[in-house]
PDB file of C-alpha atoms in Angstrom:
ATOM      1  CA  MET A  53      -0.008  -0.108   0.192  1.00 87.00           C
ATOM      2  CA  GLU A  54       1.324   3.324  -0.961  1.00 93.00           C
ATOM      3  CA  ARG A  55       2.011   6.183   1.483  1.00 97.00           C
ATOM      4  CA  PHE A  56       3.533  10.062   1.626  1.00 98.00           C
ATOM      5  CA  MET A  57       7.141  10.729   3.317  1.00 98.00           C
ATOM      6  CA  GLY A  58       7.186  13.954   4.670  1.00 96.00           C
ATOM      7  CA  LEU A  59      11.219  15.329   5.593  1.00 96.00           C
ATOM      8  CA  ASP A  60      12.536  18.128   7.465  1.00 93.00           C
ATOM      9  CA  VAL A  61      15.562  18.298   6.110  1.00 94.00           C
ATOM     10  CA  GLY A  62      18.606  19.994   8.259  1.00 91.00           C
ATOM     11  CA  ASP A  63      22.194  20.357   7.794  1.00 92.00           C
ATOM     12  CA  LYS A  64      22.964  17.496  10.914  1.00 92.00           C
ATOM     13  CA  THR A  65      19.813  15.784  10.679  1.00 92.00           C
ATOM     14  CA  ILE A  66      16.612  14.434   8.628  1.00 95.00           C
ATOM     15  CA  GLY A  67      13.275  14.333  10.129  1.00 93.00           C
ATOM     16  CA  VAL A  68      11.238  11.478   8.606  1.00 96.00           C
ATOM     17  CA  ALA A  69       7.191  11.281   8.749  1.00 96.00           C
ATOM     18  CA  ILE A  70       4.968   8.447   6.953  1.00 98.00           C
ATOM     19  CA  SER A  71       1.309   8.870   6.103  1.00 97.00           C
ATOM     20  CA  ASP A  72      -1.158   6.181   7.019  1.00 96.00           C
ATOM     21  CA  PRO A  73      -2.181   4.272   3.623  1.00 94.00           C
ATOM     22  CA  PHE A  74      -5.458   6.474   3.397  1.00 94.00           C
ATOM     23  CA  PHE A  75      -3.280   9.776   3.450  1.00 95.00           C
ATOM     24  CA  LEU A  76      -5.346  10.910   6.426  1.00 95.00           C
ATOM     25  CA  THR A  77      -2.863  10.901   9.426  1.00 95.00           C
ATOM     26  CA  ALA A  78       1.237  11.607   9.324  1.00 95.00           C
ATOM     27  CA  GLN A  79       3.454   9.558  11.752  1.00 94.00           C
ATOM     28  CA  GLY A  80       6.740  10.146  12.842  1.00 92.00           C
ATOM     29  CA  TYR A  81       9.021   7.477  11.600  1.00 96.00           C
ATOM     30  CA  THR A  82      12.696   8.189  12.182  1.00 95.00           C
ATOM     31  CA  THR A  83      15.750  10.747  12.431  1.00 93.00           C
ATOM     32  CA  ILE A  84      18.629  10.157  10.146  1.00 95.00           C
ATOM     33  CA  PHE A  85      21.533  11.456  11.626  1.00 94.00           C
ATOM     34  CA  ARG A  86      23.402  12.858   8.391  1.00 95.00           C
ATOM     35  CA  VAL A  87      26.772  11.595   7.550  1.00 95.00           C
ATOM     36  CA  GLY A  88      27.027  12.872   3.965  1.00 95.00           C
ATOM     37  CA  ILE A  89      24.590  12.961   1.080  1.00 95.00           C
ATOM     38  CA  LYS A  90      25.481   9.393  -0.812  1.00 96.00           C
ATOM     39  CA  LYS A  91      24.579   7.741   2.664  1.00 97.00           C
ATOM     40  CA  ASP A  92      21.690   9.860   3.832  1.00 97.00           C
ATOM     41  CA  LEU A  93      20.070   9.163  -0.134  1.00 97.00           C
ATOM     42  CA  GLU A  94      20.649   5.712   0.576  1.00 97.00           C
ATOM     43  CA  GLU A  95      18.654   5.649   4.003  1.00 97.00           C
ATOM     44  CA  LEU A  96      16.376   7.722   2.525  1.00 97.00           C
ATOM     45  CA  LYS A  97      16.046   4.996  -0.881  1.00 97.00           C
ATOM     46  CA  LYS A  98      15.647   2.279   1.698  1.00 98.00           C
ATOM     47  CA  ILE A  99      12.716   3.736   3.512  1.00 97.00           C
ATOM     48  CA  ILE A 100      11.212   4.823   0.168  1.00 97.00           C
ATOM     49  CA  GLU A 101      11.446   1.349  -0.794  1.00 97.00           C
ATOM     50  CA  GLU A 102      10.234  -0.556   2.271  1.00 97.00           C
ATOM     51  CA  LYS A 103       7.272   1.870   3.087  1.00 97.00           C
ATOM     52  CA  GLU A 104       6.030   1.998  -0.613  1.00 97.00           C
ATOM     53  CA  VAL A 105       6.652   6.066  -0.724  1.00 97.00           C
ATOM     54  CA  SER A 106       4.658   7.177  -3.944  1.00 97.00           C
ATOM     55  CA  LYS A 107       4.956  11.232  -3.028  1.00 97.00           C
ATOM     56  CA  ILE A 108       7.911  13.155  -1.062  1.00 98.00           C
ATOM     57  CA  ILE A 109       7.039  15.947   0.833  1.00 97.00           C
ATOM     58  CA  VAL A 110       9.714  17.951   1.729  1.00 96.00           C
ATOM     59  CA  GLY A 111       9.848  21.195   3.926  1.00 93.00           C
ATOM     60  CA  LEU A 112      11.098  24.528   2.429  1.00 92.00           C
ATOM     61  CA  PRO A 113      12.083  26.938   5.051  1.00 87.00           C
ATOM     62  CA  LYS A 114      11.589  30.301   4.171  1.00 83.00           C
ATOM     63  CA  ASN A 115      11.734  33.528   5.619  1.00 77.00           C
ATOM     64  CA  MET A 116       8.919  35.487   7.311  1.00 75.00           C
ATOM     65  CA  ASN A 117       8.878  37.966   3.719  1.00 83.00           C
ATOM     66  CA  ASN A 118       8.520  34.652   1.666  1.00 83.00           C
ATOM     67  CA  SER A 119      12.055  34.789   0.232  1.00 86.00           C
ATOM     68  CA  ILE A 120      14.275  31.809   0.605  1.00 89.00           C
ATOM     69  CA  GLY A 121      17.509  32.368   3.028  1.00 86.00           C
ATOM     70  CA  PRO A 122      20.687  30.149   3.288  1.00 90.00           C
ATOM     71  CA  GLN A 123      18.748  26.798   4.900  1.00 89.00           C
ATOM     72  CA  GLY A 124      16.235  27.360   1.928  1.00 91.00           C
ATOM     73  CA  LYS A 125      19.108  26.964  -0.435  1.00 95.00           C
ATOM     74  CA  LYS A 126      20.344  23.750   1.124  1.00 95.00           C
ATOM     75  CA  VAL A 127      17.149  21.851   0.935  1.00 95.00           C
ATOM     76  CA  LEU A 128      16.912  22.871  -2.522  1.00 96.00           C
ATOM     77  CA  GLU A 129      20.300  21.601  -3.603  1.00 97.00           C
ATOM     78  CA  PHE A 130      19.324  18.347  -1.409  1.00 97.00           C
ATOM     79  CA  VAL A 131      15.880  18.191  -3.309  1.00 97.00           C
ATOM     80  CA  ASP A 132      17.545  18.446  -6.584  1.00 97.00           C
ATOM     81  CA  ARG A 133      20.245  15.785  -5.491  1.00 97.00           C
ATOM     82  CA  LEU A 134      17.238  13.585  -4.202  1.00 97.00           C
ATOM     83  CA  LYS A 135      15.215  14.343  -7.626  1.00 97.00           C
ATOM     84  CA  ARG A 136      18.510  12.090  -9.476  1.00 96.00           C
ATOM     85  CA  GLU A 137      18.042   9.420  -7.014  1.00 95.00           C
ATOM     86  CA  VAL A 138      14.596   8.487  -6.963  1.00 96.00           C
ATOM     87  CA  ASN A 139      11.750   8.867  -9.538  1.00 95.00           C
ATOM     88  CA  ASN A 140       9.134   9.726  -6.923  1.00 96.00           C
ATOM     89  CA  GLU A 141       6.653  13.172  -7.184  1.00 96.00           C
ATOM     90  CA  ILE A 142       8.541  15.464  -4.844  1.00 97.00           C
ATOM     91  CA  ILE A 143       6.654  18.482  -3.373  1.00 96.00           C
ATOM     92  CA  LEU A 144       7.975  21.790  -1.279  1.00 95.00           C
ATOM     93  CA  GLN A 145       5.773  22.504   1.265  1.00 91.00           C
ATOM     94  CA  ASP A 146       6.421  25.989   3.435  1.00 85.00           C
ATOM     95  CA  GLU A 147       7.178  25.192   6.831  1.00 79.00           C
ATOM     96  CA  ARG A 148       7.772  28.593   8.258  1.00 68.00           C
ATOM     97  CA  LEU A 149       6.459  27.454  11.511  1.00 61.00           C
ATOM     98  CA  THR A 150       6.659  24.124  12.003  1.00 66.00           C
ATOM     99  CA  THR A 151       9.863  23.870  14.070  1.00 66.00           C
ATOM    100  CA  VAL A 152       8.283  26.457  16.227  1.00 65.00           C
ATOM    101  CA  SER A 153       4.906  24.392  16.478  1.00 68.00           C
ATOM    102  CA  ALA A 154       6.781  20.918  16.763  1.00 67.00           C
ATOM    103  CA  GLU A 155       8.913  22.701  19.913  1.00 69.00           C
ATOM    104  CA  ARG A 156       5.262  23.986  21.269  1.00 75.00           C
ATOM    105  CA  ILE A 157       3.700  20.540  21.315  1.00 72.00           C
ATOM    106  CA  LEU A 158       6.956  18.814  23.192  1.00 65.00           C
ATOM    107  CA  ILE A 159       7.152  21.401  25.640  1.00 71.00           C
ATOM    108  CA  GLN A 160       3.580  21.143  26.333  1.00 75.00           C
ATOM    109  CA  GLY A 161       4.197  17.708  26.692  1.00 72.00           C
ATOM    110  CA  ASN A 162       6.902  18.113  29.408  1.00 73.00           C
ATOM    111  CA  VAL A 163       9.475  16.618  27.143  1.00 67.00           C
ATOM    112  CA  SER A 164      12.755  17.419  28.551  1.00 74.00           C
ATOM    113  CA  ARG A 165      15.494  20.285  26.527  1.00 69.00           C
ATOM    114  CA  LYS A 166      17.695  17.211  25.948  1.00 71.00           C
ATOM    115  CA  ASN A 167      14.784  14.711  24.867  1.00 68.00           C
ATOM    116  CA  ARG A 168      13.237  17.587  22.837  1.00 62.00           C
ATOM    117  CA  LYS A 169      16.727  17.887  20.509  1.00 67.00           C
ATOM    118  CA  LYS A 170      16.310  14.217  19.948  1.00 64.00           C
ATOM    119  CA  VAL A 171      12.963  14.097  18.446  1.00 68.00           C
ATOM    120  CA  ILE A 172      12.018  17.836  17.233  1.00 68.00           C
ATOM    121  CA  ASP A 173      12.949  16.839  13.594  1.00 74.00           C
ATOM    122  CA  LYS A 174      10.820  13.414  13.503  1.00 80.00           C
ATOM    123  CA  VAL A 175       7.868  15.872  14.810  1.00 78.00           C
ATOM    124  CA  ALA A 176       8.605  18.532  12.420  1.00 83.00           C
ATOM    125  CA  SER A 177       8.262  16.126   9.728  1.00 89.00           C
ATOM    126  CA  THR A 178       4.936  14.960  10.852  1.00 88.00           C
ATOM    127  CA  TYR A 179       4.226  18.567  11.227  1.00 86.00           C
ATOM    128  CA  ILE A 180       5.405  19.020   7.522  1.00 90.00           C
ATOM    129  CA  LEU A 181       3.482  15.881   5.906  1.00 93.00           C
ATOM    130  CA  GLN A 182       0.259  16.232   8.152  1.00 91.00           C
ATOM    131  CA  SER A 183      -0.072  20.431   6.578  1.00 89.00           C
ATOM    132  CA  TYR A 184       0.327  18.938   3.143  1.00 93.00           C
ATOM    133  CA  LEU A 185      -2.459  16.014   3.812  1.00 93.00           C
ATOM    134  CA  ASP A 186      -4.898  18.022   5.279  1.00 89.00           C
ATOM    135  CA  MET A 187      -4.570  20.734   2.431  1.00 88.00           C
ATOM    136  CA  LYS A 188      -5.376  17.653   0.232  1.00 80.00           C
ATOM    137  CA  LYS A 189      -8.717  16.603   2.120  1.00 74.00           C
TER     138      LYS A 189
END
């Protein structure tokens, strides 16, 4: 059963979320600790195959004035590399406030600062994918 994948691409980690087969909900799946673009892409390709991912939603960080800053440019470069490796449709999703929202949820859940660092990207990727799924409804 095919699913969608959400990605929160950072310098040190990539948060990964996967949709349910009905494309209603996003669940945090894993955090990939980045070691190099080749290895990162191999890791993603394994998940894409294993979870039968048909579409990839990548969070694109933008500045509040809608321009693309240095982090956004890094994400676009990553997406270009990913496009060369996979045939999946890749959609860029505005992620301006996802990390802030993810942090707020974790704080409300009394997750310690140390533990928040471990899961923040996975939670942010879930937000990215869920906002895309909600838009599609």
